[in-house]
Short mmCIF file of C-alpha atoms in Angstrom, two decimals:
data_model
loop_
_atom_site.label_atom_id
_atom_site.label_comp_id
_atom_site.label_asym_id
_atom_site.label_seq_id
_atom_site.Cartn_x
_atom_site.Cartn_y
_atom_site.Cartn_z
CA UNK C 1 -12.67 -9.15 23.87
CA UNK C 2 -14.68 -11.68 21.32
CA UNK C 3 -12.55 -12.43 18.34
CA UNK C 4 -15.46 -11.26 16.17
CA UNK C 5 -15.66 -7.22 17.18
CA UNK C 6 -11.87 -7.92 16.55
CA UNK C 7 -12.17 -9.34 12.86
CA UNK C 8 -14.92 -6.55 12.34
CA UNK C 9 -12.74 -4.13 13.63
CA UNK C 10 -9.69 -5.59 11.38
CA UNK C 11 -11.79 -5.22 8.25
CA UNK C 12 -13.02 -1.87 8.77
CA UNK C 13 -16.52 -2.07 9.97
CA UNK C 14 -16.48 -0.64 13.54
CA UNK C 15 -17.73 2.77 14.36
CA UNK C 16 -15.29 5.25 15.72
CA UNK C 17 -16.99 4.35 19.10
CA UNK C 18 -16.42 0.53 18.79
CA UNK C 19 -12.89 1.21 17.62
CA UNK C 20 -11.86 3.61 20.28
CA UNK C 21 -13.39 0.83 22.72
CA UNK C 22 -11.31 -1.87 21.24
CA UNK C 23 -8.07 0.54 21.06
CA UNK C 24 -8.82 1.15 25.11
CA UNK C 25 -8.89 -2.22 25.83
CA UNK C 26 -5.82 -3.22 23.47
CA UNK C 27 -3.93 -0.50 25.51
CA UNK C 28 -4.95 -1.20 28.95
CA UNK C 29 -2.37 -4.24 29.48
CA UNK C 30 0.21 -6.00 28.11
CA UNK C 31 -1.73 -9.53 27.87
CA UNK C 32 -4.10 -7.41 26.12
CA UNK C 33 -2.09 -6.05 23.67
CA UNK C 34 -0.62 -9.65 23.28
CA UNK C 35 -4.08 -11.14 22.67
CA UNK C 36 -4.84 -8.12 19.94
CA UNK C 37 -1.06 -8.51 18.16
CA UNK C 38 -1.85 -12.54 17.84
CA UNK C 39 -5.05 -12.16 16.47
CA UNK C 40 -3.99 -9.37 14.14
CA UNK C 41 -1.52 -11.73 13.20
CA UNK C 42 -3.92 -14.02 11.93
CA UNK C 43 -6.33 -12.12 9.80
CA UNK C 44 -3.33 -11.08 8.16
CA UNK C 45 -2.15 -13.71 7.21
CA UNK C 46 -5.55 -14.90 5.98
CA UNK C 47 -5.42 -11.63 3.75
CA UNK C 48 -1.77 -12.36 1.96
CA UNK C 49 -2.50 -15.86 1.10
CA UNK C 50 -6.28 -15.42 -0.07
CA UNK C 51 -6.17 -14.73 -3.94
CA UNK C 52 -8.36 -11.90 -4.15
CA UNK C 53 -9.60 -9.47 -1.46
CA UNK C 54 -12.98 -11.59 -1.72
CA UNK C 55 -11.77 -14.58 -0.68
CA UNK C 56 -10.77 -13.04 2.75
CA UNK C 57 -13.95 -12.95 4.49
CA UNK C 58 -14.39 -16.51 3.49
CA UNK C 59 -11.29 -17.98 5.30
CA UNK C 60 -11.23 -15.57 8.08
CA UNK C 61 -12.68 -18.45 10.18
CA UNK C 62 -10.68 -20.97 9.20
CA UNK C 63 -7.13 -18.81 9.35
CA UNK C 64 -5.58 -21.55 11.59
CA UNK C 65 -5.62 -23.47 9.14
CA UNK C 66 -4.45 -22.18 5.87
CA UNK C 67 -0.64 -23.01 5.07
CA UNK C 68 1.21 -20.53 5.85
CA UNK C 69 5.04 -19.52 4.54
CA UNK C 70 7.38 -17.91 6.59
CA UNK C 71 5.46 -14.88 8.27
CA UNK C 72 6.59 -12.30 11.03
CA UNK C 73 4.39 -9.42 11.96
CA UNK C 74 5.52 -6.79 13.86
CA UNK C 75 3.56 -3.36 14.93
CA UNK C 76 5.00 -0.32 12.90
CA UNK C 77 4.57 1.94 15.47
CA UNK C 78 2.73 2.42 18.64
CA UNK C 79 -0.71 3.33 17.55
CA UNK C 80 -2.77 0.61 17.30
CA UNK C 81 -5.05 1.46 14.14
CA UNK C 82 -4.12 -0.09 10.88
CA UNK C 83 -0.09 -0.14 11.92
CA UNK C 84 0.92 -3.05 11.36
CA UNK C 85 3.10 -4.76 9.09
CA UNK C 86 4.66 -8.37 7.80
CA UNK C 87 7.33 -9.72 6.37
CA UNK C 88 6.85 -13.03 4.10
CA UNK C 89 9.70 -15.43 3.04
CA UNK C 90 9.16 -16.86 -0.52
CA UNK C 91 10.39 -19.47 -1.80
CA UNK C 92 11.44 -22.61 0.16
CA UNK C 93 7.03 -23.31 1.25
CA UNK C 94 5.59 -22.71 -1.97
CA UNK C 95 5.26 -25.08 -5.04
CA UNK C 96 8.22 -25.05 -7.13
CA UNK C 97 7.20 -22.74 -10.49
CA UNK C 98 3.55 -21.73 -9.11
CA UNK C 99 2.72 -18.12 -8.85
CA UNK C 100 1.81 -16.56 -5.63
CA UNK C 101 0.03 -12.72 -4.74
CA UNK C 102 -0.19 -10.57 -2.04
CA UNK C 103 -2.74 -8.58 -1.49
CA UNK C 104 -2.24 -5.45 1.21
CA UNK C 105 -5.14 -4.43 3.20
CA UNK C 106 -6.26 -0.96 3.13
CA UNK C 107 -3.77 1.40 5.85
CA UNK C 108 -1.08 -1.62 5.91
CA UNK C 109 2.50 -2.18 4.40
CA UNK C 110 3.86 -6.18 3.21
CA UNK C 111 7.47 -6.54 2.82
CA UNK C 112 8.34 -9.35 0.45
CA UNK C 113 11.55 -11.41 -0.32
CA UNK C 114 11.49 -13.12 -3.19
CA UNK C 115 13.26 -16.12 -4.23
CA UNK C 116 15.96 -14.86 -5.84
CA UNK C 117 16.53 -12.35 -2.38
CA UNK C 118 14.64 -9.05 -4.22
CA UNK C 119 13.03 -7.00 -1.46
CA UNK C 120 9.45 -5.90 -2.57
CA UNK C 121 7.82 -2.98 0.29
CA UNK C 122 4.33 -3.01 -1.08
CA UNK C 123 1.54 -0.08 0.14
CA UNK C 124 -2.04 -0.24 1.00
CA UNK C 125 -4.25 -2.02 -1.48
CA UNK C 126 -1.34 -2.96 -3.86
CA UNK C 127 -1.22 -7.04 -5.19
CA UNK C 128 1.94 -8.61 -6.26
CA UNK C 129 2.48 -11.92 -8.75
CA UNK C 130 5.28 -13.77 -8.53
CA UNK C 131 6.41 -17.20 -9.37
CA UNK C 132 7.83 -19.10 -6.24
CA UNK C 133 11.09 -19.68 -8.39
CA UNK C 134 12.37 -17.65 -10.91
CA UNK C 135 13.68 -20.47 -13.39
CA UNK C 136 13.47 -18.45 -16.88
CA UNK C 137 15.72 -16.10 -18.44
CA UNK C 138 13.64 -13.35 -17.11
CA UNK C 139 12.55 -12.45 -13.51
CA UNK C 140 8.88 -11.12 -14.37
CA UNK C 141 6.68 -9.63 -11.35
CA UNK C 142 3.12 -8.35 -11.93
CA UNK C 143 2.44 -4.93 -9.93
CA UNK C 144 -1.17 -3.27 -9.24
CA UNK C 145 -0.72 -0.43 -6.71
CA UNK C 146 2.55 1.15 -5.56
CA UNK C 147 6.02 -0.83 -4.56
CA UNK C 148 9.34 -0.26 -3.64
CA UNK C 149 11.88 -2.58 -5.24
CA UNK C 150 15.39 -3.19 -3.95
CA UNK C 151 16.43 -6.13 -6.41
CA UNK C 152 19.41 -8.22 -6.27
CA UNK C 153 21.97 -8.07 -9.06
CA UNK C 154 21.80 -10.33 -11.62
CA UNK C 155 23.08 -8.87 -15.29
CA UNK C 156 22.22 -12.50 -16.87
CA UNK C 157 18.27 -12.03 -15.64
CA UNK C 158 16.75 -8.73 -15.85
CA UNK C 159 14.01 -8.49 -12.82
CA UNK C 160 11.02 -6.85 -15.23
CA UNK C 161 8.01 -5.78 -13.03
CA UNK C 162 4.71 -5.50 -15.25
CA UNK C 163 1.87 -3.02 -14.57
CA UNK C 164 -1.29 -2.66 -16.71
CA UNK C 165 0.35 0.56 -18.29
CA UNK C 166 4.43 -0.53 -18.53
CA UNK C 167 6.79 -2.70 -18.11
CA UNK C 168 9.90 -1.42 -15.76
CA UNK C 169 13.24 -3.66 -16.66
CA UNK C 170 16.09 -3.38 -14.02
CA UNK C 171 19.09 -6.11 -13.35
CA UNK C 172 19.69 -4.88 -9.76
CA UNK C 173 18.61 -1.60 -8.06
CA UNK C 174 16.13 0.80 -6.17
CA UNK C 175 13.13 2.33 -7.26
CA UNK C 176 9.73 2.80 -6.64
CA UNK C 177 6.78 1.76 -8.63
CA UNK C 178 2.98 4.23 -8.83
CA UNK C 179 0.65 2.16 -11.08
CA UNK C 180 -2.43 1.89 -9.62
CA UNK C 181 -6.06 0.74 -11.53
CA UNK C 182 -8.16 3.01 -10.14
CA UNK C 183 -7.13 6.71 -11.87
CA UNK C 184 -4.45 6.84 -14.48
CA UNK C 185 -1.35 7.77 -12.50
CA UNK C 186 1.68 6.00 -13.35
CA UNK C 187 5.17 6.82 -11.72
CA UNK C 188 8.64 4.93 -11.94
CA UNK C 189 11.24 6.92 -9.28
CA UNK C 190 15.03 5.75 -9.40
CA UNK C 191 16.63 5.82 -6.13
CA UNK C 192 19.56 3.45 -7.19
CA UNK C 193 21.01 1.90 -10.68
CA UNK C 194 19.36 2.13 -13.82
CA UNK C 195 16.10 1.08 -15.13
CA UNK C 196 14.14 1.01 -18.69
CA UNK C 197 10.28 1.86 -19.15
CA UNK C 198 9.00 0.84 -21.94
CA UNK C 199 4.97 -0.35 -23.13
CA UNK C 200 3.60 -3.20 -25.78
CA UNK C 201 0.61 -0.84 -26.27
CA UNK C 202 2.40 3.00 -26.79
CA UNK C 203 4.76 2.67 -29.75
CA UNK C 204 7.40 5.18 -28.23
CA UNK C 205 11.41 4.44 -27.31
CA UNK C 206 12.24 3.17 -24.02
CA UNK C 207 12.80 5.66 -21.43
CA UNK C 208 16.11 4.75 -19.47
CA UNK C 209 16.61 6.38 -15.82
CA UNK C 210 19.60 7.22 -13.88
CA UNK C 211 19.69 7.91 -10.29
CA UNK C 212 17.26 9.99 -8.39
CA UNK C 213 15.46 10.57 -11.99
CA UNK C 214 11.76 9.58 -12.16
CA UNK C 215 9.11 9.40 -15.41
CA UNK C 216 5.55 10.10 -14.87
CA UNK C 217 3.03 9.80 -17.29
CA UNK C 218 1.15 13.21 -17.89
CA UNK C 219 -1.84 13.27 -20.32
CA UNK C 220 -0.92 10.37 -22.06
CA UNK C 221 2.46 10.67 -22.34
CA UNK C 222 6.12 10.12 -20.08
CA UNK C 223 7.76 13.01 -19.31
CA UNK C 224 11.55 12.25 -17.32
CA UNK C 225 12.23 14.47 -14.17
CA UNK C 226 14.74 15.19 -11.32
CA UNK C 227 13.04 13.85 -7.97
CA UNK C 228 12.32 16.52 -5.90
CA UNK C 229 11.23 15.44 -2.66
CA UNK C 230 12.37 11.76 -1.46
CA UNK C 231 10.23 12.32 1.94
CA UNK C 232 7.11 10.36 -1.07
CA UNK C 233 8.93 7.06 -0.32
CA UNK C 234 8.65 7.04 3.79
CA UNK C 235 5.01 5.41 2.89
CA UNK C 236 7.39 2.45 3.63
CA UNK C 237 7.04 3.86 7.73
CA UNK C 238 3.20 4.23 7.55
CA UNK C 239 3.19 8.20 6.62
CA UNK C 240 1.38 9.69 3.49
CA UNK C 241 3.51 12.80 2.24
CA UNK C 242 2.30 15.70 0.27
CA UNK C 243 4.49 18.26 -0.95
CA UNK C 244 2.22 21.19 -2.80
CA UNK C 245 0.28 19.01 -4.84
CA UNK C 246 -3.72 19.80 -5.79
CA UNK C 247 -6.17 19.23 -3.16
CA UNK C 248 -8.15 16.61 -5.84
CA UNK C 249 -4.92 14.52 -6.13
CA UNK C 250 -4.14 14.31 -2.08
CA UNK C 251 -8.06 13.14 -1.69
CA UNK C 252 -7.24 10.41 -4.60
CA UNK C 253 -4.74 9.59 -2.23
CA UNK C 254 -6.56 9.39 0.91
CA UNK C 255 -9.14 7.34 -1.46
CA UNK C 256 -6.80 4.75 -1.79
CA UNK C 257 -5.26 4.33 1.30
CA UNK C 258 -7.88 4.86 3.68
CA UNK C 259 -10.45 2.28 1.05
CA UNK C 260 -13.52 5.09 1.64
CA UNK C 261 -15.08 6.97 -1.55
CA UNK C 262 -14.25 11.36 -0.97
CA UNK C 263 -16.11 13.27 -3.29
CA UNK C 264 -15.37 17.22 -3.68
CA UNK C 265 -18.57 19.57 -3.50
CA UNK C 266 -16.50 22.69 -3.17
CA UNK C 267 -14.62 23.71 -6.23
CA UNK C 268 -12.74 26.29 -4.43
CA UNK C 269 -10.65 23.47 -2.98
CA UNK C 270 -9.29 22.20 -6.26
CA UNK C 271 -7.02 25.16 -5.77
CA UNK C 272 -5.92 24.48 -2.81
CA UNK C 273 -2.18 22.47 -2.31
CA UNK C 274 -1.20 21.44 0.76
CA UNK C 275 1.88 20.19 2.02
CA UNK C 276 2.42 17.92 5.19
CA UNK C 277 2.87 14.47 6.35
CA UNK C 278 -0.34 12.27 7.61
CA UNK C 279 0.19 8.83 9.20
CA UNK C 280 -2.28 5.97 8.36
CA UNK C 281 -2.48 4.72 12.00
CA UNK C 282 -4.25 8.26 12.95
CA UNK C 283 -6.94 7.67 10.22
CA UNK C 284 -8.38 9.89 7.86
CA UNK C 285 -10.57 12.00 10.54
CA UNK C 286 -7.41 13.05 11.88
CA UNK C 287 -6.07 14.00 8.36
CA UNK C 288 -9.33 16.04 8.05
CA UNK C 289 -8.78 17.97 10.95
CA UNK C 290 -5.34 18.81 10.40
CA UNK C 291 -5.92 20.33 7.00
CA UNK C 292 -9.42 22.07 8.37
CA UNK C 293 -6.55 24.58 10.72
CA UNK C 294 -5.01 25.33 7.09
CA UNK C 295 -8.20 25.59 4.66
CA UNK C 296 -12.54 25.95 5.67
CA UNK C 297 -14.25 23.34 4.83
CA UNK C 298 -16.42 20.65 6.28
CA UNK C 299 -17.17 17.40 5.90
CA UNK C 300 -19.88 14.73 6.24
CA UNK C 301 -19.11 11.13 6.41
CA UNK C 302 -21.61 8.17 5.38
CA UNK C 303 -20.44 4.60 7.36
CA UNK C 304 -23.07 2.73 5.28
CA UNK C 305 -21.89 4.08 1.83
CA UNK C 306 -18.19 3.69 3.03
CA UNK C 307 -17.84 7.86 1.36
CA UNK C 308 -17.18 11.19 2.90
CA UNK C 309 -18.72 14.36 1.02
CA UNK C 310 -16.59 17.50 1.38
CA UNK C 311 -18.94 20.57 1.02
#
């Protein structure tokens, strides 16, 4: 197989012909499957240490020989399609004070462990900034996208992770973070400890958490609720839950983690809430066809637009 259907196929611009071709192949032998995991490897790599998600296709061809930290990749499940995942070490490779990102590919999940041992599960298309060291009185992270913190104690340095919206202050806990740019969804859930939200823009009090609490900002403002369904935070095992939410918001979803535009022609889905549990390695066809058994509708999907239309 020539590396370059492989990087096309990485980046997401095979055909479902070409990529059922390549998953064939992958899955016909073991030294296959060993060629596809090492390459994989690679243009992952490439895509955590690039600074921006257009700096990837530049140093795809030179991956061998960026500097890499620390990196481990191992498949998240059997099926081949956008299931794997990495784990980066940070701290003892980089420059002492400089600050680092990590940008997840659409359909992937990055672990990070940051220097002070904090344990950062990031989901598809989220970026991270971090310093290499934390050596202030303050452990500051910069979130865009959706992460799952599990952050050492330390009641002498508060871990604060920043998103364009709020700032979420913690000294050691579990909780998982919704703020991405595109829409205006912002969630904070509190699996363990205690954490504070608070904003330099809104001039309202902090909002303080206790366990398996979460805040979510509805028209403008924070309201504080009980979590009802924990099954949201197994996007850490490559699944996309939905528990009776609107039609528009699961697409906005799907948006996101699949990268491809979905625009609604059919009004009589906005009423429509499903509930199941979609993995990213099946794809969003698959998705479709589940929910077409629940609710008529079709679909028509543009590969040169990157965009489905649901009529």
């Amino acid at each position: 197989m020539e590396k370059e259907r492989l990087y096309n196929y990485f980046s997401g611009g095979t055909t479902p012909a070409e990529e059922q071709e390549i998953i064939d192949w992958a899955e016909a032998s073991p030294e296959n499957y060993r060629l596809y995991l090492h390459e994989r490897k690679w243009w992952d790599a490439v895509l955590v240490n690039a600074a921006s998600p257009e700096e990837n296709m530049a140093y795809k061809k030179n991956a061998r020989k960026v500097n890499l930290w620390k990196l481990t990749a191992v498949a998240a499940s059997v099926a081949l399609l956008f299931s794997l995942s990495y784990t980066m070490f940070i701290g003892s490779g980089a420059p002492e004070g400089k600050w680092q990102l990590v940008w997840v590919p659409p359909g992937q999940r990055a672990q990070v462990v940051l220097d002070d041992g904090t344990t950062v599960w990031l989901n598809s298309q989220s970026t991270l900034s971090f310093p290499s060291s934390f050596d202030s009185d303050t452990r500051k992270v910069r979130l865009k996208g959706e992460g799952f913190f599990d952050v050492e104690k330390d009641d002498k340095k508060p871990f604060v992770v920043q998103t364009s919206r709020y700032d979420v202050t913690v000294t050691g806990t579990s909780f998982n973070v919704f703020a991405y740019d595109k829409g205006s969804a912002f969630e904070t859930s509190l699996l363990e400890g205690s954490v504070r939200i608070s904003s330099e823009n809104n001039h309202f009090p902090a909002i303080s958490l206790i366990k398996n609490e979460k805040v979510t900002e509805i028209g403008g403002q924070l309201v504080k609720r009980q979590i009802d369904n924990f099954d949201h935070f197994r996007w850490r095992e490559g699944l996309i839950c939905i528990d009776d939410e609107p039609f528009e918001v699961m697409m906005e979803k799907f948006s996101l983690y699949f990268d491809i535009l979905i625009k609604i022609e059919n009004p009589a889905l906005l009423e429509y809430r499903p509930t199941g549990k979609f993995r990213h390695s099946d794809g969003i066809d698959h998705a479709f066809k589940v929910l077409q058994r629940d609710v008529n509708f079709t679909y028509s999907r543009d590969y040169e637009k990157n965009e489905i239309v649901i009529k």
